[in-house]
Coordinates of C-alpha atoms in Angstrom, one line a residue:
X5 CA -46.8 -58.0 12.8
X6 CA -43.6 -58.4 15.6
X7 CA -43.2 -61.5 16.9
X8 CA -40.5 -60.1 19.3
X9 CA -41.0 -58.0 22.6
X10 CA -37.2 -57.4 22.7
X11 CA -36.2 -56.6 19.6
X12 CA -38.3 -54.7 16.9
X13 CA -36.4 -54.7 14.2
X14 CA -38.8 -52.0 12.1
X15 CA -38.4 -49.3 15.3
X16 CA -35.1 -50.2 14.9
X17 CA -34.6 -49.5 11.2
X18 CA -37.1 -46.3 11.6
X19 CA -34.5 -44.8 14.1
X20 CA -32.0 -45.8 11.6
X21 CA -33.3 -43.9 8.9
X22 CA -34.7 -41.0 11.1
X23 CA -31.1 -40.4 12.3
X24 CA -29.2 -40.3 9.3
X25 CA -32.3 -37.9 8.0
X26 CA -31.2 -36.1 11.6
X27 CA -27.2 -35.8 10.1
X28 CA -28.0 -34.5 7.0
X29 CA -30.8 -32.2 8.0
X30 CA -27.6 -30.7 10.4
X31 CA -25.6 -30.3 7.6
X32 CA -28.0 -28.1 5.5
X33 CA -28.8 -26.1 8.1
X34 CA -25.1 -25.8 8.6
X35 CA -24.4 -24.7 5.4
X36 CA -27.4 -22.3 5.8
X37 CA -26.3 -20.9 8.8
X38 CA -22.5 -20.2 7.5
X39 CA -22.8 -19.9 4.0
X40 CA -20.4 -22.4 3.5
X41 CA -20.6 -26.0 2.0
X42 CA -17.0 -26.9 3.1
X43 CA -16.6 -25.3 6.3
X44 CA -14.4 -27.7 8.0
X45 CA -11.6 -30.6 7.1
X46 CA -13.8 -33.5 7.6
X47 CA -16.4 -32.2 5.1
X48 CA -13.9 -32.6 2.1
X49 CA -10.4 -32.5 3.0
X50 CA -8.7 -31.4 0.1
X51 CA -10.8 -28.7 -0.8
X52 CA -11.0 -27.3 2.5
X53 CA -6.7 -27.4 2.7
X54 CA -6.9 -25.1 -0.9
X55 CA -9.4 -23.0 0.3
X56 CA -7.2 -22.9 3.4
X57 CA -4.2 -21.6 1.5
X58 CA -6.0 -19.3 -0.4
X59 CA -7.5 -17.4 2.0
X60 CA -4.0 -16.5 3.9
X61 CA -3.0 -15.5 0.2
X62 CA -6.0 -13.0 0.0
X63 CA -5.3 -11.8 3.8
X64 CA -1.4 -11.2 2.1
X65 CA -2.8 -9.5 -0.7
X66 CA -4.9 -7.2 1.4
X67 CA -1.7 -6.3 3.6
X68 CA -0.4 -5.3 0.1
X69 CA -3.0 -3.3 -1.1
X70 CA -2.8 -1.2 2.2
X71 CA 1.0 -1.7 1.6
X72 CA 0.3 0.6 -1.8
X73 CA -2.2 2.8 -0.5
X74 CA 0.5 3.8 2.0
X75 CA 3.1 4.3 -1.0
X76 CA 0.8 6.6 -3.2
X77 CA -0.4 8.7 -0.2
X78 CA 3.4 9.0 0.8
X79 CA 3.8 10.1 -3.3
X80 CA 0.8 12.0 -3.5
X81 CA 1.7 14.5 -0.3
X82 CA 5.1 14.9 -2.4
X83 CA 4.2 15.5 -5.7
X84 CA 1.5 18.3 -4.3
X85 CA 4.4 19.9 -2.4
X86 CA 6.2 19.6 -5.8
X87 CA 3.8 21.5 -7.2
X88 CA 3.5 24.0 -4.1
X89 CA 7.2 25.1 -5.0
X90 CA 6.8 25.2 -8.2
X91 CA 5.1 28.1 -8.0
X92 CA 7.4 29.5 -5.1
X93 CA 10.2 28.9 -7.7
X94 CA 8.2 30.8 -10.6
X95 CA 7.0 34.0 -8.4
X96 CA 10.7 34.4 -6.9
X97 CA 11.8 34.4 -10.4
X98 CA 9.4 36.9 -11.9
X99 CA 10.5 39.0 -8.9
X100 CA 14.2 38.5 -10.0
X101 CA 13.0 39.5 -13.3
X102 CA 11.1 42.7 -11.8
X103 CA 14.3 43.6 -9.9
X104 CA 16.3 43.8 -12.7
X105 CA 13.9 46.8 -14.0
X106 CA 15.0 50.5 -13.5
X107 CA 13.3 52.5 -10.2
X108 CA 11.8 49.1 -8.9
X109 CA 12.0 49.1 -5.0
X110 CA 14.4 46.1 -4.8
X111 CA 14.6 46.1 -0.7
X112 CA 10.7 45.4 -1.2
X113 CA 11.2 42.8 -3.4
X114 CA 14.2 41.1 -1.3
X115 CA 11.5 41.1 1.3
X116 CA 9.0 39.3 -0.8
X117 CA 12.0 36.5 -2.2
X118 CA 13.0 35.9 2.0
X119 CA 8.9 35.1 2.7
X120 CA 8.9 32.8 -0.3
X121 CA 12.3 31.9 0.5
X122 CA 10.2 30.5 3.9
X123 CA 7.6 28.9 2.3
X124 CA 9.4 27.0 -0.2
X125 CA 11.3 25.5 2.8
X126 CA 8.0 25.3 5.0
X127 CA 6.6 23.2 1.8
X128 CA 9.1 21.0 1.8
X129 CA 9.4 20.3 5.4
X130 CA 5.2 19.6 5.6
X131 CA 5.4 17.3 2.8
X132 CA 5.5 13.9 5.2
X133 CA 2.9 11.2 5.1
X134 CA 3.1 9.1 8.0
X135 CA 6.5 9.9 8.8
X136 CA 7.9 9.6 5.6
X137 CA 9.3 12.8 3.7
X138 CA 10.7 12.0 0.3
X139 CA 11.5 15.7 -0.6
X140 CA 14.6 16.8 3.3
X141 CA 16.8 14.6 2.3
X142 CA 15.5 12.3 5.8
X143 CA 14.6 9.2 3.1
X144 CA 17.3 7.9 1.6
X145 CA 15.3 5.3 0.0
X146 CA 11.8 4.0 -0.2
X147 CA 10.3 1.0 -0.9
X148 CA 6.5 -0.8 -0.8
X149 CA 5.6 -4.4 -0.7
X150 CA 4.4 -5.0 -4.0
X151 CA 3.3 -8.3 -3.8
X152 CA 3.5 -11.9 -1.6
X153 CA 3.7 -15.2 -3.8
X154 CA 3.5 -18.2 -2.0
X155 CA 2.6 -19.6 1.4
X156 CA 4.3 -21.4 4.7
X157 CA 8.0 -21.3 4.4
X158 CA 7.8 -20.4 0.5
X159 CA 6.5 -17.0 1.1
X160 CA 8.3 -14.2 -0.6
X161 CA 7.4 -11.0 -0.7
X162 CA 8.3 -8.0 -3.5
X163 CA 8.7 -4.6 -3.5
X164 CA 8.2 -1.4 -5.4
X165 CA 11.4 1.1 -5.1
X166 CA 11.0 4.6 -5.0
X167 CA 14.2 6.5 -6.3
X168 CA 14.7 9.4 -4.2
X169 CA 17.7 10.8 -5.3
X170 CA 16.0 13.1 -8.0
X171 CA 13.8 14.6 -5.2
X172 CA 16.0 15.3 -2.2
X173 CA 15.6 19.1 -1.8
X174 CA 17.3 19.2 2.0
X175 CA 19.4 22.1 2.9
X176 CA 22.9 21.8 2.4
X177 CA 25.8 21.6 -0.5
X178 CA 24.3 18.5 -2.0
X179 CA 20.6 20.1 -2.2
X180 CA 19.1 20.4 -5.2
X181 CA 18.6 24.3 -4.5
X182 CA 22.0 25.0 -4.1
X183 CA 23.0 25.1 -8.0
X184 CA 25.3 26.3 -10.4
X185 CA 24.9 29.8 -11.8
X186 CA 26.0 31.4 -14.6
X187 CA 29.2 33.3 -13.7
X188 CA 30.1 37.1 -14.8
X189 CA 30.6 39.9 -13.0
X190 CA 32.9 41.0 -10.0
X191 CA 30.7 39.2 -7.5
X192 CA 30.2 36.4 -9.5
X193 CA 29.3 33.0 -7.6
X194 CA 29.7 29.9 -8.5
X195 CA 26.5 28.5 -6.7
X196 CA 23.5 30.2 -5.4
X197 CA 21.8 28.6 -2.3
X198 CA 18.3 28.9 -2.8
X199 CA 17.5 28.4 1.2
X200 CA 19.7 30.6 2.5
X201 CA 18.1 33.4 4.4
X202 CA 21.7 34.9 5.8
X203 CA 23.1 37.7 4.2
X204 CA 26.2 36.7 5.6
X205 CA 26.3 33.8 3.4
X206 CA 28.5 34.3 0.1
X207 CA 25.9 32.0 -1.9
X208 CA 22.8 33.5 -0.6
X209 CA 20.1 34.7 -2.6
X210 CA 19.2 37.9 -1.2
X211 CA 17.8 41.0 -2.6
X212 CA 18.6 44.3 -1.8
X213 CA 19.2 48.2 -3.2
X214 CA 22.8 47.3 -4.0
X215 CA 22.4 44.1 -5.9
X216 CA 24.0 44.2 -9.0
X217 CA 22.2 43.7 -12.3
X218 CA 25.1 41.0 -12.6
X219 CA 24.3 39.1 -9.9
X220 CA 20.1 39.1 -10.2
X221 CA 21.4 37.3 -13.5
X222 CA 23.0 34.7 -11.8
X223 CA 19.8 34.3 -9.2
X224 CA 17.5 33.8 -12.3
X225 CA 19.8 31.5 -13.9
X226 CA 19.8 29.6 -10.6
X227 CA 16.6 29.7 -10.1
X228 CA 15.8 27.8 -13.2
X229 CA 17.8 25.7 -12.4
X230 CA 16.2 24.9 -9.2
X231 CA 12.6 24.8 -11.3
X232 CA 14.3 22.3 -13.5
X233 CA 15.4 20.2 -10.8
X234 CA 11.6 20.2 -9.0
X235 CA 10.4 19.3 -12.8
X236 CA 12.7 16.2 -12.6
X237 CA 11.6 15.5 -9.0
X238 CA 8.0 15.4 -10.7
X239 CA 8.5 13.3 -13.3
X240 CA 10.3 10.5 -11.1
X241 CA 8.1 10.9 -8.6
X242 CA 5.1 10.4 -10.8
X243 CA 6.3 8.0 -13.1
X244 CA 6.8 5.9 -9.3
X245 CA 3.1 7.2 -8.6
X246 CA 1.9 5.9 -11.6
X247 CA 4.1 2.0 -11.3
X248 CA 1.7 2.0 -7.2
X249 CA -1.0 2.3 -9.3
X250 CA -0.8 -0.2 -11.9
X251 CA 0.2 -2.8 -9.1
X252 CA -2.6 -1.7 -6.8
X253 CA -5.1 -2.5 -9.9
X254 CA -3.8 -6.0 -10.6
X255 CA -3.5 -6.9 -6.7
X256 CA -7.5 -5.9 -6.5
X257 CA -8.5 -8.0 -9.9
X258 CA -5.6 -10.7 -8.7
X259 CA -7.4 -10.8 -4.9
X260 CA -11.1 -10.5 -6.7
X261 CA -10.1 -14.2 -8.7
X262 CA -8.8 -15.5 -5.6
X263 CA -11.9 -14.6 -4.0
X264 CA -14.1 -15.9 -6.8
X265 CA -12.1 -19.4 -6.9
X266 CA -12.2 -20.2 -3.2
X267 CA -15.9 -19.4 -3.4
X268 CA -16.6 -21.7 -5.8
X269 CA -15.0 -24.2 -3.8
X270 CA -16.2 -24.0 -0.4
X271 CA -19.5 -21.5 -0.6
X272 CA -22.9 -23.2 -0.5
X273 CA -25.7 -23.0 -3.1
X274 CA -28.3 -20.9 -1.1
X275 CA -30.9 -22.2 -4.1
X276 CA -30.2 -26.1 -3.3
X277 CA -30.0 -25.3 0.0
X278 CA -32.9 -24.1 0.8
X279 CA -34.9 -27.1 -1.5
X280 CA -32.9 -30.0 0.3
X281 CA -34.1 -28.2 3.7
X282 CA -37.5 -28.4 2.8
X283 CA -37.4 -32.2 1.6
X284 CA -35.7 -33.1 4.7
X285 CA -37.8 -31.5 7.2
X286 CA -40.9 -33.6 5.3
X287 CA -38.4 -37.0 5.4
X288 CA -38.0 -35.9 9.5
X289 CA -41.4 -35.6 9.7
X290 CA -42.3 -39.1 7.8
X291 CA -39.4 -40.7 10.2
X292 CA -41.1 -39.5 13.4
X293 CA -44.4 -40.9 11.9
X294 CA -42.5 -44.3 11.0
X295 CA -40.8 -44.9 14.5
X296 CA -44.0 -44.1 16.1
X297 CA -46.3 -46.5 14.0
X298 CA -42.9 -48.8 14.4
X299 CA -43.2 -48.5 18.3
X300 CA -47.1 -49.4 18.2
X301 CA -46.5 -52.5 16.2
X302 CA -45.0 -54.3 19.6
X303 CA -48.1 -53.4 21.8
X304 CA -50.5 -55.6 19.3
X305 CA -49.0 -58.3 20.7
X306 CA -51.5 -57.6 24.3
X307 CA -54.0 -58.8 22.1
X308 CA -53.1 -62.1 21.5
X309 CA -53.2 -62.4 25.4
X310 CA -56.7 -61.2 25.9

């Protein structure tokens, strides 16, 4: 029994206990509540400055992987407009071919080579992704963030280079479709422009009723040539396809064991949790039940004065 109406010392150590049970009680449900176990700096420093650091790493990583979803849509619009002209490239020269035949309407045909003569340019003027067209001549290089190591100040950040040079198709003397063809013949060129429509134009390819058997040579010869060039355009384009790839799967698994790591760190166990709620929701009730029996203790003393 108290023998004190101004200090009971067993309400006092019944709040005591009942608050602390209060503290933790707000911590589980915390934890429940956010899913996390470290949430802030105060509930363990160091863990929460490395979880910190490797979430801005994982929100780097995910500007990388968009980064490289950019790059192979930008590769994948070219390398289907690759393949568009390629079969341009292969009809105009089985028409060539046809042309060089005896009684063919050749004015028909040079009407067919100007139309696919306007798609193959139509092909590769459509082939931009976002503003970026790796097959006019507008791009004189590419590149795509490939990666960012570090954080803070020691951030650095890598890229993936596209070569363009193998697939710049613009109009012009350094296109890829104005070639070399084999010379012979009176009217013998040394290049045949593939684009050009004019048939004012020395180069041009054009097809007509007085086209010489000569010069549909040096068009099919050309026009290999051209096929040739779009084959190597392929080939560097996809091997550079293939390189976003690779680096797209290792940023996923690389972000996935960042992901995995942090989580281990900071996440809560739902499992304990949950049990640790449940035992101190009993210890809360049991506290409640002590302060009050605690509290009761002082009034015995009325009946000592009875």
């Amino acid at each position: 029994m108290t023998n004190s109406i101004l200090h009971n010392m067993s309400a006092m150590t019944a709040i005591a206990n009942l608050n602390m049970t209060q503290q933790n009680l707000a911590q589980v449900q915390n934890q429940i509540s956010t899913g996390l176990k470290i949430s802030t700096a105060s509930d363990n420093a160091a863990y929460y400055s490395i979880s910190t650091q490797m979430n801005t790493q994982t929100s780097n990583l995910s500007a990388v992987t968009d980064s490289l979803n950019l790059g192979s849509s930008v590769l994948s619009t070219s390398t289907s407009a690759l393949s568009s002209m390629t079969s341009i490239l292969t009809k105009i020269q089985s028409d060539l071919v046809s042309a060089q035949q005896a009684g063919t309407d050749k004015d028909a045909i040079g009407t067919d080579i100007k139309a696919l003569q306007n798609q193959l340019s139509s092909a590769i003027g459509s082939a931009s992704f976002n503003g970026v067209n790796l097959l006019d001549g507008s791009s004189t290089s590419a590149k795509f963030v490939s990666t960012v190591t570090g954080t803070g100040s020691s951030t650095a950040v890598s890229y993936l280079s596209v070569d363009t040079a193998a697939s710049n198709f613009g109009t012009g003397t350094a296109s890829k479709f104005t070639v070399a063809a084999a010379s012979s013949g009176a009217n013998a060129a040394a290049t045949v422009d593939i684009y050009a429509l004019s048939s004012t134009d020395a180069n041009t390819l054009a097809v007509s009723s007085t086209t010489t058997s000569d010069t549909l040579a040096q068009y099919i010869s050309a026009v290999g040539t051209a096929l040739s060039n779009v084959n190597a355009a392929s080939e560097s384009l996809g091997a550079s396809q293939k390189n976003i790839s690779l680096q797209s799967s290792f940023i996923s698994s690389l972000s996935n064991s960042i992901t995995a790591g942090v989580s281990s760190l900071v996440d809560a166990d739902m499992n304990q949790a949950s049990t640790r709620l449940s035992a101190l929701q009993t210890q809360q009730q049991l506290g409640v039940q002590a302060l009050s029996v605690a509290n009761q203790n002082s009034q015995l003393i009325l009946k000592l004065f009875q």
